[in-house]
Amino acid sequence: MKFTTSLRSGSVRWAAPVVLLLTFLYYVVGETAPLSSYYHYAPTIVAEPLKTLYALAYAVAAALACWESGRLRSARIWALAPARSRYRIAANVLAPVIVLSWCVLLVPPAISLMRSATMPSLDSLRLPLAAMVLCVAHAIVGFAVGCWIPRVIATPILAVTDWITVAFTRAVLPYWPRHVSGQFGEIGFGEVPDLVTAAVPVMLAGGVAAGLMILWLPYGWRVLRVVVAAAVAVGGILGAYRTAVDWPHTPPLTGGHVAMKCAGSTPRMCVPEFNSSSLPEVQRDTANALRVLRDAGATSAQPRLITDSYGDGRRRKASTDTVWRMVLTPPVQSGDAVYQVVVRSLHFRCEQVDARTVHSAWLWAAVKTGQEKAYRKHREREEGQDPLAQELAKQVQADVTRVLAEPQAEQTEWIRRMLDTCEAKTS
């Protein structure tokens, strides 16, 4: 039977409009952030719409495969003289079902990529390809169910059960059921899921599907087939469980998969390529600000490199004395990057410092480095209409105004005292 014949005569003909409509609704409702916020990073753009569609794709594959299997069973195909392999017959009727479930996975990301004018990358295909393999596995399981249970009963039950089993793993504890279910989570900017993250659900569903296919072999001892099939299925399930049981909420990911651009020296600054239009100016102002603070005795920091950690994702690397890793993408876009470096360069000796001391030191450093506007913009966002915050701002302004009127030597002594202060300051 040709693919077109299976398509015309199978359940996909009447199920496809409903499934594609549901896919469209899931895509529209699930789009919670503008595509521009992903900065043309293909793995994130692809992963975002799929978060709500994995369960639908698997349920479609299993339910329609069950229906097609029951249709063959009702037609007594398996009772006829074998002219073709039973696997080929099953593959012919499952092909349209699998293609429809793949459409659920591929159409929404393709739309997002086109809307954002972003080219797909190999890293962005990792989760969709794993999910496509899982659709095949769910289709095989559904086909096996349809061979034994009447399709009118089995199909709706299987559709609901499969969808609930996968979708609800996002809200259960422990975390390993979600990791082995194929319900992949979000991918942050610069992140790529490890191969093991994509392989674990394939191991589980693929093991069960492979076991069912072995059980369906038309030759060999039945007992041997049962033993081998059970061993393969249980091995896949246990292998997936043991691999993922200790994973936290976030499965294994790698970060830093972002093209970077650097400028200047002492310090050399690096930001993602898409955000580098103002990098030379930011680097120059940063170097000047750090030099001013060193000359004023406020810091001894002299980093060799300041790099944007925004592309590191959730597994960010720690900074060192010579290499500072900071989130610079939003500050560069808002014009606050130099101020953020200024704040980073002020090291308070104690972990707990009162707010008046902290803000006095920050405002003084901002004024000395020409970043007063950035400081006040941050304070306006934090203060709002809070009377206590506004009173604090007046006290801080009075302190800094008094200090700035003093000679440089006394300012140096004052800022060092502020950085070494641990007790609450009284007015």
Coordinates of C-alpha atoms in Angstrom, one line a residue:
M1 CA 0.0 0.0 0.0
K2 CA 1.4 3.4 -1.0
F3 CA 1.7 6.3 1.4
T4 CA -1.0 8.3 -0.5
T5 CA -3.4 5.3 -0.3
S6 CA -2.8 5.0 3.4
L7 CA -3.4 8.7 3.8
R8 CA -6.7 8.7 1.9
S9 CA -8.1 5.6 3.7
G10 CA -6.7 6.1 7.2
S11 CA -7.7 8.0 10.3
V12 CA -5.3 10.9 9.5
R13 CA -7.8 12.2 6.9
W14 CA -10.4 13.2 9.5
A15 CA -8.0 13.6 12.5
A16 CA -5.6 16.0 10.9
P17 CA -7.8 19.1 10.9
V18 CA -8.6 18.6 14.6
V19 CA -5.0 17.9 15.5
L20 CA -3.6 20.9 13.5
L21 CA -6.2 23.2 15.0
L22 CA -5.2 22.1 18.5
T23 CA -1.6 22.6 17.6
F24 CA -2.3 26.2 16.4
L25 CA -4.2 26.9 19.6
Y26 CA -1.5 25.5 21.8
Y27 CA 1.0 27.6 19.9
V28 CA -0.9 30.8 20.2
V29 CA -1.7 30.4 23.9
G30 CA 1.7 29.1 24.8
E31 CA 3.5 32.0 23.4
T32 CA 4.1 34.1 26.5
A33 CA 7.2 36.2 25.5
P34 CA 7.9 38.1 22.3
L35 CA 10.3 36.4 19.9
S36 CA 12.6 39.4 20.1
S37 CA 13.5 38.5 23.7
Y38 CA 15.3 35.4 22.5
Y39 CA 17.8 37.4 20.5
H40 CA 17.7 35.1 17.4
Y41 CA 19.0 32.2 19.5
A42 CA 17.6 29.2 17.6
P43 CA 17.6 26.5 20.4
T44 CA 15.4 28.7 22.6
I45 CA 13.1 29.8 19.7
V46 CA 12.6 26.1 18.8
A47 CA 12.1 24.9 22.4
E48 CA 9.6 27.5 23.6
P49 CA 6.6 26.5 21.5
L50 CA 7.3 22.8 22.0
K51 CA 6.9 22.9 25.8
T52 CA 3.1 22.6 25.5
L53 CA 3.1 20.3 22.4
Y54 CA 5.2 17.3 23.3
A55 CA 2.3 15.6 25.1
L56 CA -0.1 16.3 22.2
A57 CA 2.3 14.9 19.6
Y58 CA 2.8 11.6 21.6
A59 CA -0.9 11.2 22.3
V60 CA -1.7 11.7 18.6
A61 CA 0.8 9.1 17.6
A62 CA -0.3 6.5 20.1
A63 CA -4.1 7.1 19.7
L64 CA -4.2 7.1 15.9
A65 CA -1.8 4.1 15.7
C66 CA -4.1 2.2 18.0
W67 CA -7.1 3.1 15.7
E68 CA -5.2 2.0 12.6
S69 CA -4.2 -1.3 14.3
G70 CA -7.8 -2.0 15.3
R71 CA -8.8 -1.2 11.7
L72 CA -6.4 -3.9 10.4
R73 CA -7.7 -6.3 13.1
S74 CA -11.3 -5.7 12.1
A75 CA -10.5 -6.3 8.5
R76 CA -8.8 -9.6 9.5
I77 CA -5.6 -8.7 7.7
W78 CA -3.6 -10.8 10.0
A79 CA -5.7 -13.9 9.2
L80 CA -4.8 -13.7 5.5
A81 CA -2.0 -15.6 3.8
P82 CA 1.2 -13.6 4.4
A83 CA 2.3 -12.0 1.1
R84 CA 4.2 -9.2 2.8
S85 CA 6.0 -8.8 6.1
R86 CA 3.7 -7.8 9.0
Y87 CA 6.2 -5.1 9.9
R88 CA 5.9 -3.6 6.4
I89 CA 2.1 -3.6 6.7
A90 CA 2.3 -1.9 10.0
A91 CA 4.8 0.6 8.7
N92 CA 2.5 1.5 5.8
V93 CA -0.5 2.3 8.0
L94 CA 1.6 4.1 10.6
A95 CA 3.5 6.3 8.2
P96 CA 0.7 9.0 7.9
V97 CA 0.1 8.9 11.7
I98 CA 3.8 9.5 12.4
V99 CA 4.0 12.3 9.8
L100 CA 1.0 14.0 11.5
S101 CA 2.6 13.8 14.9
W102 CA 5.8 15.2 13.4
C103 CA 3.8 18.1 12.0
V104 CA 2.7 18.9 15.6
L105 CA 6.4 19.1 16.5
L106 CA 7.8 20.8 13.5
V107 CA 5.3 23.3 12.3
P108 CA 5.2 25.6 15.4
P109 CA 9.0 26.0 15.7
A110 CA 9.2 26.5 11.9
I111 CA 6.7 29.4 12.2
S112 CA 8.7 30.9 15.1
L113 CA 11.9 30.7 13.2
M114 CA 10.4 32.4 10.2
R115 CA 8.7 35.1 12.3
S116 CA 12.0 35.9 14.0
A117 CA 14.1 35.6 10.8
T118 CA 16.3 33.1 12.5
M119 CA 18.2 30.2 10.8
P120 CA 17.9 26.8 12.6
S121 CA 21.2 25.4 14.0
L122 CA 22.2 21.8 14.7
D123 CA 21.9 22.5 18.4
S124 CA 18.3 23.7 17.9
L125 CA 17.3 20.3 16.3
R126 CA 18.4 18.2 19.2
L127 CA 15.1 18.2 21.1
P128 CA 12.8 18.0 18.0
L129 CA 14.7 15.0 16.7
A130 CA 14.5 13.2 20.0
A131 CA 10.7 14.0 20.2
M132 CA 10.3 12.7 16.6
V133 CA 11.9 9.4 17.6
L134 CA 9.6 9.3 20.7
C135 CA 6.6 9.7 18.4
V136 CA 7.6 6.6 16.5
A137 CA 7.9 4.7 19.8
H138 CA 4.5 5.9 21.1
A139 CA 3.0 4.9 17.7
I140 CA 4.5 1.4 18.1
V141 CA 3.1 1.1 21.6
G142 CA -0.4 2.3 20.4
F143 CA -0.3 -0.1 17.5
A144 CA 0.4 -3.0 19.9
V145 CA -2.5 -2.0 22.1
G146 CA -4.9 -1.9 19.1
C147 CA -3.9 -5.4 18.3
W148 CA -5.5 -6.7 21.5
I149 CA -8.1 -4.2 22.6
P150 CA -11.1 -3.0 20.5
R151 CA -10.2 0.3 19.0
V152 CA -13.4 2.1 20.0
I153 CA -12.5 1.5 23.6
A154 CA -8.7 1.7 23.5
T155 CA -8.2 4.8 21.3
P156 CA -9.8 7.5 23.5
I157 CA -8.4 5.9 26.7
L158 CA -5.0 5.7 25.2
A159 CA -5.1 9.3 23.9
V160 CA -6.1 10.8 27.3
T161 CA -3.8 8.5 29.3
D162 CA -0.8 9.3 27.1
W163 CA -1.4 13.0 27.2
I164 CA -2.0 13.2 31.0
T165 CA 1.0 10.9 31.7
V166 CA 3.4 13.1 29.8
A167 CA 1.9 16.6 30.4
F168 CA 1.4 16.3 34.1
T169 CA 5.0 15.3 34.8
R170 CA 5.8 19.0 34.7
A171 CA 4.0 19.4 38.0
V172 CA 5.0 16.4 40.0
L173 CA 7.8 15.5 42.4
P174 CA 10.3 13.9 42.2
Y175 CA 11.7 15.3 39.0
W176 CA 12.8 12.1 37.2
P177 CA 9.3 11.3 35.7
R178 CA 9.5 14.5 33.7
H179 CA 13.0 13.8 32.6
V180 CA 12.1 10.3 31.3
S181 CA 8.7 11.2 29.8
G182 CA 9.9 13.3 26.9
Q183 CA 8.4 16.4 28.3
F184 CA 11.4 18.6 27.7
G185 CA 11.6 21.9 29.5
E186 CA 12.7 25.4 28.4
I187 CA 16.1 26.2 27.0
G188 CA 17.6 29.5 28.1
F189 CA 19.7 31.8 26.0
G190 CA 23.1 30.2 25.3
E191 CA 22.0 26.8 26.6
V192 CA 21.9 23.4 24.8
P193 CA 20.6 20.2 26.4
D194 CA 23.2 17.4 26.8
L195 CA 22.8 14.4 24.6
V196 CA 22.0 12.3 27.7
T197 CA 19.0 14.7 28.4
A198 CA 17.5 13.9 25.0
A199 CA 18.6 10.2 25.1
V200 CA 16.9 9.2 28.4
P201 CA 13.3 9.4 27.3
V202 CA 14.2 7.7 24.0
M203 CA 15.8 4.9 26.1
L204 CA 12.6 4.3 28.1
A205 CA 10.0 4.6 25.3
G206 CA 12.4 3.0 22.7
G207 CA 13.0 0.1 25.0
V208 CA 9.3 -0.6 25.4
A209 CA 8.7 -0.2 21.7
A210 CA 11.6 -2.5 20.8
G211 CA 10.4 -5.1 23.2
L212 CA 7.0 -5.1 21.6
M213 CA 8.5 -5.5 18.2
I214 CA 10.6 -8.4 19.3
L215 CA 7.5 -10.0 20.8
W216 CA 5.8 -9.7 17.4
L217 CA 8.4 -11.7 15.6
P218 CA 6.7 -14.4 13.4
Y219 CA 9.4 -17.0 14.2
G220 CA 11.3 -18.4 17.1
W221 CA 10.2 -19.9 20.4
R222 CA 7.5 -17.9 22.0
V223 CA 9.0 -18.2 25.5
L224 CA 12.3 -17.0 24.2
R225 CA 10.7 -14.0 22.5
V226 CA 8.9 -13.1 25.6
V227 CA 12.0 -13.3 27.7
V228 CA 14.1 -11.2 25.3
A229 CA 11.3 -8.7 24.8
A230 CA 10.9 -8.3 28.6
A231 CA 14.6 -7.9 29.0
V232 CA 14.8 -5.2 26.4
A233 CA 11.8 -3.3 27.8
V234 CA 12.8 -3.6 31.4
G235 CA 16.4 -2.7 30.5
G236 CA 15.3 0.5 28.8
I237 CA 13.0 1.5 31.7
L238 CA 15.6 0.8 34.4
G239 CA 18.4 2.4 32.4
A240 CA 16.4 5.6 32.0
Y241 CA 15.3 5.6 35.6
R242 CA 18.8 5.1 37.0
T243 CA 20.3 7.8 34.7
A244 CA 17.7 10.5 35.6
V245 CA 16.7 9.6 39.2
D246 CA 19.3 12.0 40.7
W247 CA 18.8 14.9 38.3
P248 CA 17.5 18.1 39.8
H249 CA 14.7 20.2 38.3
T250 CA 17.0 21.2 35.4
P251 CA 18.4 18.3 33.4
P252 CA 22.0 18.3 32.2
L253 CA 22.7 21.4 30.0
T254 CA 25.7 23.1 28.6
G255 CA 26.0 26.9 28.3
G256 CA 28.0 29.4 26.4
H257 CA 26.9 28.4 22.9
V258 CA 26.8 32.0 21.7
A259 CA 29.0 33.9 19.3
M260 CA 30.9 36.5 21.3
K261 CA 32.6 39.7 20.2
C262 CA 35.4 41.4 22.2
A263 CA 37.0 44.8 22.3
G264 CA 39.8 46.7 24.0
S265 CA 42.3 45.6 26.6
T266 CA 42.8 46.0 30.4
P267 CA 40.1 45.1 30.7
R268 CA 39.1 43.3 27.5
M269 CA 35.3 43.2 27.3
C270 CA 33.2 40.5 25.5
V271 CA 29.5 40.4 24.9
P272 CA 27.3 38.4 22.5
E273 CA 27.7 39.4 18.9
F274 CA 24.1 40.7 18.5
N275 CA 24.7 43.2 21.4
S276 CA 28.2 44.5 20.3
S277 CA 27.3 47.7 18.4
S278 CA 28.2 49.9 21.4
L279 CA 30.9 47.6 22.8
P280 CA 33.9 49.9 22.0
E281 CA 32.4 52.8 23.8
V282 CA 31.3 50.7 26.7
Q283 CA 34.8 49.2 27.0
R284 CA 36.4 52.6 26.9
D285 CA 34.1 54.1 29.5
T286 CA 34.6 51.0 31.7
A287 CA 38.4 51.2 31.6
N288 CA 38.2 54.9 32.5
A289 CA 35.8 54.3 35.4
L290 CA 38.0 51.6 36.9
R291 CA 41.1 53.8 36.5
V292 CA 39.3 56.7 38.3
L293 CA 38.2 54.4 41.2
R294 CA 41.8 53.0 41.5
D295 CA 43.2 56.5 41.6
A296 CA 40.7 57.5 44.2
G297 CA 41.6 54.5 46.4
A298 CA 38.2 52.9 46.2
T299 CA 39.4 49.7 44.6
S300 CA 42.5 47.8 43.6
A301 CA 40.6 45.7 41.1
Q302 CA 42.3 45.4 37.7
P303 CA 40.5 42.7 35.8
R304 CA 42.1 41.3 32.6
L305 CA 38.7 40.3 31.1
I306 CA 35.1 41.3 31.7
T307 CA 32.8 38.9 29.9
D308 CA 29.0 38.7 29.6
S309 CA 27.7 35.6 31.4
Y310 CA 24.2 36.0 30.0
G311 CA 24.9 33.3 27.4
D312 CA 26.1 30.8 30.1
G313 CA 22.5 30.0 30.9
R314 CA 21.7 28.5 34.3
R315 CA 25.1 26.9 34.8
R316 CA 27.1 30.1 35.2
K317 CA 30.8 30.0 35.9
A318 CA 32.3 31.8 38.8
S319 CA 34.3 35.0 38.5
T320 CA 38.0 35.3 39.5
D321 CA 40.1 38.3 40.4
T322 CA 41.3 38.7 36.8
V323 CA 38.2 37.4 34.9
W324 CA 34.8 38.9 35.8
R325 CA 31.7 37.2 34.5
M326 CA 28.7 39.5 34.7
V327 CA 25.3 39.7 33.1
L328 CA 25.8 42.5 30.7
T329 CA 23.3 42.1 27.9
P330 CA 20.4 44.0 29.5
P331 CA 22.7 46.7 31.0
V332 CA 24.4 47.3 27.7
Q333 CA 21.1 47.7 26.0
S334 CA 19.8 50.1 28.7
G335 CA 23.1 52.0 28.9
D336 CA 23.9 50.9 32.5
A337 CA 26.8 48.5 31.8
V338 CA 29.5 50.8 33.1
Y339 CA 27.6 51.5 36.3
Q340 CA 27.2 47.7 36.9
V341 CA 31.0 47.3 36.6
V342 CA 31.5 50.2 39.0
V343 CA 29.2 48.5 41.6
R344 CA 31.0 45.2 41.0
S345 CA 34.4 46.8 41.7
L346 CA 33.4 48.1 45.2
H347 CA 34.2 45.3 47.7
F348 CA 32.6 45.6 51.1
R349 CA 34.5 43.8 53.8
C350 CA 31.3 42.5 55.5
E351 CA 28.4 40.6 54.1
Q352 CA 25.8 42.6 56.0
V353 CA 26.1 46.4 55.5
D354 CA 23.4 48.9 56.2
A355 CA 21.6 50.5 53.3
R356 CA 22.8 54.0 53.9
T357 CA 26.5 53.0 53.8
V358 CA 26.0 50.9 50.7
H359 CA 24.2 53.6 48.7
S360 CA 26.5 56.4 49.9
A361 CA 29.4 54.4 48.5
W362 CA 27.6 53.6 45.3
L363 CA 26.5 57.2 44.7
W364 CA 29.9 58.6 45.4
A365 CA 31.5 56.1 42.9
A366 CA 28.8 56.9 40.4
V367 CA 29.4 60.6 40.6
K368 CA 33.2 60.1 40.4
T369 CA 32.9 58.0 37.2
G370 CA 30.2 59.9 35.5
Q371 CA 27.5 57.3 36.2
E372 CA 25.2 59.3 38.4
K373 CA 22.4 59.2 36.0
A374 CA 22.5 55.4 35.9
Y375 CA 22.5 55.3 39.7
R376 CA 19.5 57.6 40.0
K377 CA 17.6 55.6 37.4
H378 CA 18.1 52.4 39.5
R379 CA 17.1 54.2 42.7
E380 CA 13.9 55.6 41.1
R381 CA 12.8 52.0 40.2
E382 CA 13.6 50.8 43.7
E383 CA 12.1 53.7 45.7
G384 CA 8.8 54.2 44.0
Q385 CA 6.5 56.0 46.5
D386 CA 8.1 54.4 49.6
P387 CA 8.6 57.3 52.2
L388 CA 11.4 55.4 54.0
A389 CA 13.3 54.9 50.7
Q390 CA 12.9 58.6 49.9
E391 CA 14.1 59.6 53.3
L392 CA 17.2 57.3 52.8
A393 CA 17.9 58.9 49.4
K394 CA 18.0 62.3 51.1
Q395 CA 20.4 61.2 53.7
V396 CA 22.6 59.5 51.1
Q397 CA 22.6 62.6 49.0
A398 CA 23.6 64.8 51.9
D399 CA 26.4 62.4 52.9
V400 CA 27.9 62.3 49.4
T401 CA 27.5 66.0 48.8
R402 CA 29.5 66.7 51.9
V403 CA 32.2 64.2 51.1
L404 CA 32.6 65.5 47.5
A405 CA 33.3 69.0 48.8
E406 CA 36.3 67.6 50.8
P407 CA 39.9 67.2 49.4
Q408 CA 40.7 64.0 47.5
A409 CA 42.8 62.5 50.4
E410 CA 39.8 62.8 52.8
Q411 CA 37.5 61.3 50.2
T412 CA 39.8 58.3 49.9
E413 CA 39.8 57.8 53.6
W414 CA 36.0 58.1 53.7
I415 CA 35.4 55.5 50.9
R416 CA 37.8 53.1 52.5
R417 CA 35.9 53.5 55.8
M418 CA 32.6 52.9 54.1
L419 CA 33.9 49.7 52.5
D420 CA 35.1 48.5 55.9
T421 CA 32.0 49.4 57.9
C422 CA 30.0 46.5 59.3
E423 CA 27.8 48.1 61.9
A424 CA 24.6 49.9 61.1
K425 CA 25.1 53.6 60.6
T426 CA 23.1 56.0 62.7
S427 CA 22.1 59.5 61.7

